[in-house]
PDB file of C-alpha atoms in Angstrom:
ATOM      1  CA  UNK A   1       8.445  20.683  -0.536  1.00 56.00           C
ATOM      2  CA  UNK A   2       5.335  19.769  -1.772  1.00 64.00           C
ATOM      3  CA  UNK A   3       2.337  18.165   0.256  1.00 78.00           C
ATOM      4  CA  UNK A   4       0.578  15.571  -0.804  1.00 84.00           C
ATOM      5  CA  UNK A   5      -2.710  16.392   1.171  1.00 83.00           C
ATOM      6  CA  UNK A   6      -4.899  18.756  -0.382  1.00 86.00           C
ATOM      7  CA  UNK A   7      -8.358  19.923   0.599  1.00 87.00           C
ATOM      8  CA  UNK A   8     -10.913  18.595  -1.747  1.00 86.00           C
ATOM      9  CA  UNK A   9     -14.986  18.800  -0.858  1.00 90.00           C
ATOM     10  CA  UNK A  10     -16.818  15.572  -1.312  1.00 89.00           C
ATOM     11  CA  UNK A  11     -20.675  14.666  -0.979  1.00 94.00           C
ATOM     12  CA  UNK A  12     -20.324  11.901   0.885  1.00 93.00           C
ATOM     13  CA  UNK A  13     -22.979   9.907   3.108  1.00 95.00           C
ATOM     14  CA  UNK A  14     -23.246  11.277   6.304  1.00 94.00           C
ATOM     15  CA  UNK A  15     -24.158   7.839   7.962  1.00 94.00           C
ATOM     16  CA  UNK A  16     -21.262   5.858   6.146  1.00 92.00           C
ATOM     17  CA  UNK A  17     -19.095   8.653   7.844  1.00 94.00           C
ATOM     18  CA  UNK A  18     -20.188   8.122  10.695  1.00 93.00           C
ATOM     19  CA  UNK A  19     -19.934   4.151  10.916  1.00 90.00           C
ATOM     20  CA  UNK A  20     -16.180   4.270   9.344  1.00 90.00           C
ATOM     21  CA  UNK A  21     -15.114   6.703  12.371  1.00 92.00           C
ATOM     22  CA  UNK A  22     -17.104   4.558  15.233  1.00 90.00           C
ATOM     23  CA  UNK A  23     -16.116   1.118  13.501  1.00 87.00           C
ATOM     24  CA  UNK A  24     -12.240   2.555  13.198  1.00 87.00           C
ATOM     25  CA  UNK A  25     -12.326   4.283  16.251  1.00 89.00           C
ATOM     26  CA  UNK A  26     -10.735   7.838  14.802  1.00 92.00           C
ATOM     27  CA  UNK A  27     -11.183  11.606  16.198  1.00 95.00           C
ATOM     28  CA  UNK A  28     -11.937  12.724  13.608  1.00 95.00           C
ATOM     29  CA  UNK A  29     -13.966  12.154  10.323  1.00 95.00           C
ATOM     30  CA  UNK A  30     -10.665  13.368   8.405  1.00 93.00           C
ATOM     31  CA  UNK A  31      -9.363  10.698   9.813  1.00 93.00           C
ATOM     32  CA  UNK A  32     -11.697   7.848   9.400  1.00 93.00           C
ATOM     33  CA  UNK A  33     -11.615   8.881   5.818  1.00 93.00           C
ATOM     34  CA  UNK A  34      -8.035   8.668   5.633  1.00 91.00           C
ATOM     35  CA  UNK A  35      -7.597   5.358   7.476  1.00 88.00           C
ATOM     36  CA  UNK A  36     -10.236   3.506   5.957  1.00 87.00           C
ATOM     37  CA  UNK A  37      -8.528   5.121   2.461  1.00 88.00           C
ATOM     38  CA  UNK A  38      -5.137   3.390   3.445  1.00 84.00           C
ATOM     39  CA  UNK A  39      -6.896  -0.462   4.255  1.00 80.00           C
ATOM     40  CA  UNK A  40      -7.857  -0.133   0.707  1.00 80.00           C
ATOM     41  CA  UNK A  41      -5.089   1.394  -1.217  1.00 80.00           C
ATOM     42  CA  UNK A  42      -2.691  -0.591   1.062  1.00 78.00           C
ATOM     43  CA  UNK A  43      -4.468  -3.565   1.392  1.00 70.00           C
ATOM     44  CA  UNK A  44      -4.310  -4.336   4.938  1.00 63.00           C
ATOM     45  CA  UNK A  45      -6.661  -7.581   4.907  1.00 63.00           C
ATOM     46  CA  UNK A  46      -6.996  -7.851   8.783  1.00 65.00           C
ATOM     47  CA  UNK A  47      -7.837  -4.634   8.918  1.00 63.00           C
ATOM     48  CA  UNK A  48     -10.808  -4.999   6.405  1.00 65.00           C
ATOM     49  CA  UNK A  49     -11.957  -7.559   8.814  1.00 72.00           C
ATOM     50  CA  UNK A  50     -13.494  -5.170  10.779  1.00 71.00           C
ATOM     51  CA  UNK A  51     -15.270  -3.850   8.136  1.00 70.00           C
ATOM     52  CA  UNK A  52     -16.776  -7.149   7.530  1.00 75.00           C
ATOM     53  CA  UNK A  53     -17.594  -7.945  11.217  1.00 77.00           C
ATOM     54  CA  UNK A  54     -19.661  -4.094  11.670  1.00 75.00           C
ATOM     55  CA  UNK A  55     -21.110  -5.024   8.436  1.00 76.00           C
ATOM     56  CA  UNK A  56     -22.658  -8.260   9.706  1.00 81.00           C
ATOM     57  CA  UNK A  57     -23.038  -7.174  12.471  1.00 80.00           C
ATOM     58  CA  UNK A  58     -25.112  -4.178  11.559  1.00 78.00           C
ATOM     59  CA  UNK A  59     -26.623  -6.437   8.881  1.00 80.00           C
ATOM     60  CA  UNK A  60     -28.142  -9.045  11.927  1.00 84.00           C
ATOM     61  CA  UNK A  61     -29.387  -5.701  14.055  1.00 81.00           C
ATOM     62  CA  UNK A  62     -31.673  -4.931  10.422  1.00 80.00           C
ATOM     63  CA  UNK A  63     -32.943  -8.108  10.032  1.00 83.00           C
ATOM     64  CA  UNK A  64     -33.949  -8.419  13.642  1.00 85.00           C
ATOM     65  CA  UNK A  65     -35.951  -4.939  13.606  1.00 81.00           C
ATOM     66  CA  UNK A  66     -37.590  -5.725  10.192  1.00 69.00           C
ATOM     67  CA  UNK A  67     -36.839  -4.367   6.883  1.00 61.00           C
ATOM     68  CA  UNK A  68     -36.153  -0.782   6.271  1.00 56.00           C
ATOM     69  CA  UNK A  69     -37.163   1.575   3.990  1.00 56.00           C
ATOM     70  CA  UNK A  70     -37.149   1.196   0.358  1.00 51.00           C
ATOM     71  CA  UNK A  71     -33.865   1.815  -1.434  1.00 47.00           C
ATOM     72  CA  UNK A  72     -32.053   2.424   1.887  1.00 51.00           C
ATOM     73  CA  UNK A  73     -28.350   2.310   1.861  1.00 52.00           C
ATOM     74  CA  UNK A  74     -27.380  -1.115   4.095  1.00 52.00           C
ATOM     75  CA  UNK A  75     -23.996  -0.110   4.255  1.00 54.00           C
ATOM     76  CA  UNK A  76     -20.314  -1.050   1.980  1.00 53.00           C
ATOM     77  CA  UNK A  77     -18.741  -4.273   2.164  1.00 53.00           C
ATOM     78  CA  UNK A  78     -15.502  -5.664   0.138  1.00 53.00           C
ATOM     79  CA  UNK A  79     -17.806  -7.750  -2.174  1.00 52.00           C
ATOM     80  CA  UNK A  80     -19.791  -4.757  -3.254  1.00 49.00           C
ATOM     81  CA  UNK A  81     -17.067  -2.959  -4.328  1.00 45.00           C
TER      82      UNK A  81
END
């Protein structure tokens, strides 16, 4: 039988990582990957909630500590995508 998980390599943003598996709670960055993967493709709109919360969240934290540095990454939420 054939697996439908396959090792791919990806360039992905270490700090967007790292929120996804704090924010979802996971082991594992695999994981995070994979879960935050399945509230898109599967549309699980409470789940993106959470998304949306650590986003403003995190969004409020920047804006009390001033602006950071030019062209930085503030993070993915459903209306950017």
């Amino acid at each position: 039988m054939e697996s439908n998980i396959k090792r791919k390599a990806y360039r992905l943003d270490r700090r967007k990582v790292k929120r996804v598996k704090a924010i979802l709670k996971t082991d594992t960055e695999t994981a995070a990957i994979d879960a935050a993967l399945d509230f898109v493709v599967l549309r699980k709109p409470n789940r993106l909630r959470v998304f949306d919360q650590a986003t403003k969240r995190q969004r409020e934290r920047e804006a009390a500590s001033g602006p950071g540095p030019a062209g930085a990454d503030r993070g993915w939420t459903r209306d950017s995508a």
